[in-house]
Coordinates of C-alpha atoms in Angstrom, one line a residue:
M1 CA 13.6 -19.8 -19.4
R2 CA 12.7 -16.4 -18.0
K3 CA 10.3 -14.4 -20.5
I4 CA 11.8 -11.0 -21.3
C5 CA 9.6 -8.1 -22.0
S6 CA 10.7 -6.9 -25.2
G7 CA 9.0 -3.5 -24.5
C8 CA 11.4 -3.1 -21.6
R9 CA 14.3 -2.7 -23.9
D10 CA 15.0 0.5 -25.8
G11 CA 13.8 -0.7 -29.1
I12 CA 10.1 -1.0 -30.2
D13 CA 9.7 -3.7 -32.5
F14 CA 6.0 -3.8 -33.2
E15 CA 6.2 -3.4 -37.1
M16 CA 2.5 -2.6 -38.2
P17 CA 2.1 1.1 -38.6
F18 CA -0.8 2.7 -36.6
A19 CA -2.2 6.1 -35.4
M20 CA -3.7 7.7 -32.4
A21 CA -7.2 9.3 -32.3
F22 CA -8.4 11.2 -29.3
Q23 CA -11.7 11.8 -27.8
P24 CA -12.4 14.2 -25.0
I25 CA -13.6 13.3 -21.5
V26 CA -15.8 16.4 -20.6
D27 CA -16.1 18.1 -17.1
T28 CA -19.8 19.2 -17.5
T29 CA -19.4 21.7 -14.7
T30 CA -16.9 23.7 -16.8
G31 CA -17.6 22.5 -20.4
R32 CA -13.9 21.8 -20.6
P33 CA -12.0 18.7 -21.3
F34 CA -10.8 16.8 -18.1
A35 CA -8.8 14.5 -20.2
Y36 CA -8.3 13.0 -23.8
E37 CA -8.5 9.3 -24.4
A38 CA -5.9 8.1 -26.9
L39 CA -7.6 5.4 -29.3
I40 CA -5.9 3.2 -31.5
R41 CA -6.6 3.6 -35.4
G42 CA -5.0 2.5 -38.6
I43 CA -2.9 5.2 -40.1
G44 CA -5.7 6.1 -42.5
G45 CA -8.2 6.2 -39.8
E46 CA -9.2 2.5 -40.1
S47 CA -10.8 0.8 -37.1
A48 CA -8.9 -0.3 -34.0
Y49 CA -9.7 -3.9 -34.9
S50 CA -7.7 -3.5 -38.0
V51 CA -4.8 -3.0 -35.9
L52 CA -5.6 -5.0 -32.8
S53 CA -6.3 -8.1 -34.9
Q54 CA -2.5 -8.0 -35.7
V55 CA -1.5 -8.3 -32.2
T56 CA -0.2 -11.7 -31.1
E57 CA 1.3 -13.3 -28.1
A58 CA 4.8 -12.7 -29.7
N59 CA 4.2 -9.0 -30.2
R60 CA 1.9 -8.0 -27.5
Y61 CA 4.7 -6.4 -25.3
S62 CA 6.2 -4.4 -27.9
F63 CA 2.6 -3.2 -29.1
D64 CA 1.8 -2.2 -25.6
Q65 CA 4.9 0.0 -25.3
A66 CA 4.5 1.4 -28.9
C67 CA 1.1 2.5 -28.0
R68 CA 2.2 4.3 -25.0
V69 CA 4.9 6.2 -26.9
K70 CA 2.7 7.1 -29.8
A71 CA 0.0 8.3 -27.5
I72 CA 2.3 10.6 -25.7
E73 CA 4.2 11.9 -28.8
T74 CA 0.9 12.4 -30.8
A75 CA -0.9 14.1 -27.9
M76 CA 2.0 16.5 -27.3
A77 CA 2.3 17.4 -31.1
A78 CA -1.5 18.0 -31.0
G79 CA -1.2 20.5 -28.2
I80 CA -2.2 18.9 -25.1
M81 CA -0.1 21.3 -23.0
D82 CA -2.1 24.3 -24.2
G83 CA -4.7 23.4 -21.5
D84 CA -4.7 21.4 -18.3
A85 CA -6.4 18.2 -19.8
R86 CA -4.8 14.8 -18.9
L87 CA -4.0 12.0 -21.4
S88 CA -5.6 8.7 -20.9
I89 CA -3.8 5.6 -22.4
N90 CA -5.3 2.1 -22.6
F91 CA -2.9 -0.6 -21.5
L92 CA -2.8 -4.5 -21.5
P93 CA -2.0 -5.9 -18.1
N94 CA -0.9 -9.1 -19.7
A95 CA 1.7 -7.1 -21.6
V96 CA 3.5 -6.0 -18.5
Y97 CA 6.1 -8.5 -17.3
S98 CA 7.7 -6.3 -14.5
P99 CA 5.6 -3.1 -13.7
M100 CA 8.8 -1.0 -12.8
A101 CA 11.1 -2.3 -15.7
C102 CA 8.3 -2.0 -18.3
I103 CA 7.3 1.7 -17.3
Q104 CA 10.8 3.1 -18.0
L105 CA 10.4 3.8 -21.8
T106 CA 7.0 5.6 -20.9
L107 CA 8.7 7.7 -18.3
R108 CA 11.6 8.6 -20.7
T109 CA 9.2 9.4 -23.5
A110 CA 7.1 11.8 -21.1
R111 CA 10.2 13.4 -19.9
A112 CA 11.6 13.8 -23.4
E113 CA 8.3 15.3 -24.6
G114 CA 7.7 17.5 -21.5
L115 CA 4.5 16.0 -20.3
P116 CA 4.2 15.8 -16.4
I117 CA 3.7 12.4 -15.0
D118 CA 0.6 13.6 -13.1
R119 CA -1.1 14.3 -16.4
L120 CA -1.2 10.5 -17.4
I121 CA -4.1 8.2 -16.7
F122 CA -3.7 4.4 -17.5
E123 CA -7.0 2.5 -18.3
F124 CA -7.6 -1.3 -18.5
T125 CA -10.7 -2.7 -19.4
E126 CA -12.9 -4.9 -16.9
N127 CA -13.2 -7.4 -20.0
E128 CA -9.4 -7.9 -20.2
Q129 CA -8.5 -11.5 -19.5
M130 CA -6.0 -11.7 -16.6
G131 CA -3.8 -14.4 -15.6
S132 CA -3.3 -13.1 -12.1
P133 CA -5.1 -10.5 -10.2
E134 CA -2.1 -10.1 -7.9
H135 CA 0.1 -9.2 -10.8
V136 CA -2.5 -6.7 -11.8
S137 CA -2.7 -5.2 -8.3
G138 CA 1.2 -5.1 -8.5
I139 CA 1.0 -2.9 -11.7
I140 CA -1.5 -0.6 -10.2
D141 CA 0.3 0.0 -7.0
T142 CA 3.6 0.8 -8.8
Y143 CA 1.7 3.0 -11.2
K144 CA 0.1 4.9 -8.1
Q145 CA 3.5 5.2 -6.6
I146 CA 4.9 6.8 -9.6
G147 CA 2.2 9.4 -9.8
F148 CA 0.0 8.0 -12.5
S149 CA -4.0 7.7 -12.2
V150 CA -5.4 4.4 -13.0
A151 CA -9.0 3.6 -14.4
I152 CA -11.1 0.7 -15.0
D153 CA -12.8 0.9 -18.4
D154 CA -16.1 -0.7 -19.4
F155 CA -17.1 -1.0 -15.7
G156 CA -20.3 -3.0 -15.4
A157 CA -19.8 -4.9 -18.7
G158 CA -18.1 -8.0 -17.0
H159 CA -19.2 -10.5 -14.4
S160 CA -16.4 -9.6 -11.8
G161 CA -16.7 -5.7 -11.9
L162 CA -17.4 -5.1 -8.2
D163 CA -14.7 -7.6 -7.3
R164 CA -12.1 -5.8 -9.2
F165 CA -13.2 -2.4 -7.9
V166 CA -12.7 -3.6 -4.5
R167 CA -9.4 -5.4 -5.2
F168 CA -7.7 -2.8 -7.4
A169 CA -9.1 0.3 -5.9
P170 CA -9.0 2.5 -9.0
D171 CA -8.7 6.2 -9.2
E172 CA -11.5 6.3 -11.7
V173 CA -14.1 4.1 -13.2
K174 CA -15.8 4.4 -16.6
L175 CA -19.4 3.1 -16.8
D176 CA -19.8 0.9 -19.9
M177 CA -21.9 2.2 -22.4
E178 CA -24.6 -0.4 -22.1
L179 CA -25.5 1.3 -18.8
V180 CA -25.6 4.6 -20.4
R181 CA -27.6 3.7 -23.4
D182 CA -31.1 4.9 -23.2
I183 CA -30.8 5.6 -19.5
D184 CA -33.3 8.5 -19.7
T185 CA -36.0 5.8 -20.4
D186 CA -34.8 3.0 -18.4
P187 CA -35.4 2.9 -14.6
R188 CA -33.1 0.0 -14.0
R189 CA -30.2 1.6 -15.6
R190 CA -30.8 4.8 -13.6
A191 CA -31.0 3.0 -10.4
I192 CA -27.7 1.2 -11.0
V193 CA -25.9 4.3 -11.9
R194 CA -27.5 6.2 -9.0
A195 CA -26.1 3.6 -6.7
M196 CA -22.6 3.7 -8.3
V197 CA -22.5 7.5 -7.9
G198 CA -23.1 7.1 -4.3
M199 CA -20.4 4.3 -4.0
C200 CA -17.8 6.3 -5.9
A201 CA -18.5 9.4 -3.9
E202 CA -18.0 7.5 -0.6
L203 CA -14.8 5.9 -1.9
D204 CA -13.5 9.0 -3.5
T205 CA -13.4 7.4 -6.9
L206 CA -14.0 9.6 -10.1
L207 CA -16.9 8.3 -12.1
I208 CA -17.0 8.6 -15.9
A209 CA -19.9 8.0 -18.2
E210 CA -18.9 7.0 -21.7
G211 CA -20.8 6.3 -24.9
I212 CA -23.0 9.2 -24.4
E213 CA -25.0 9.9 -27.7
T214 CA -28.1 12.0 -27.0
A215 CA -29.0 15.1 -25.1
A216 CA -31.4 13.1 -23.0
E217 CA -28.8 10.8 -21.9
A218 CA -26.4 13.6 -20.9
A219 CA -29.3 15.3 -19.0
T220 CA -30.1 12.3 -17.0
L221 CA -26.5 11.5 -16.1
N222 CA -26.0 15.1 -14.9
D223 CA -29.3 14.7 -12.8
L224 CA -27.8 11.5 -11.4
G225 CA -24.6 13.3 -10.4
V226 CA -22.3 12.0 -13.1
R227 CA -20.1 15.0 -13.7
Y228 CA -17.7 13.6 -16.3
H229 CA -18.9 12.5 -19.8
Q230 CA -17.5 11.1 -23.1
G231 CA -19.3 10.3 -26.2
Y232 CA -20.4 11.3 -29.7
W233 CA -22.6 13.8 -28.1
Y234 CA -19.6 15.8 -27.1
A235 CA -17.1 15.0 -29.8
R236 CA -16.2 12.0 -32.1
P237 CA -12.6 10.7 -32.1
A238 CA -10.4 12.7 -34.3
L239 CA -7.2 11.3 -35.8
G240 CA -4.1 13.0 -34.6
V241 CA -5.7 16.0 -33.2
L242 CA -7.5 17.1 -30.0
P243 CA -11.3 17.7 -31.2
K244 CA -13.1 20.6 -29.8
I245 CA -16.3 19.9 -27.6
R246 CA -19.4 20.7 -29.3
A247 CA -21.1 24.0 -28.1
H248 CA -23.9 22.1 -26.4
A249 CA -21.6 20.7 -23.8

């Protein structure tokens, strides 16, 4: 029997309540937010795990769809249209049965809320288990045709990062925080990131460093040519609101 993506239907049947927190991705040349990443939280601010641990094969489709709707509605209510920042949403490739069919609820929600399509970024993690790279390529191609941007999150954390970079040709890659941590004192990390800056520049791919926690890490990444930063040094995730970027940004 053909599997039907429940999220493609009008209803969203993921029953566990959850909320969205937001963290800015900072354009360090302007000190302004380039985007806000939507992060899953419990309704009282509990960890993402408290929600994700409830996701099963049976409700994966509806959970993915519910996250998209919640992220858009919450970001709009928080005032994302007051500036030009984009909204970055994490998605589960294995939760998308048919790319064009399963995106319809997202498109309807964006239209209803007044969020332009080109303000949406969809992230998937390098660590995400994928049944079929061809299926993921189909999702990415469809999203790009619609007008979304696509990002690989946690880049450098998995064994197949460069392969996926070549295969999927993302608009953006987000450096895993393990490459960022203590980069100011680690020549190996600096060498790797320096090479990635050059590679991304040549391929016209936007590079984002996440997990930045110190002034030294931020300064080193700037020196290496990484323009877009995310992490506690700039702002902690805030539940239901778009947090201000700290003055030192």
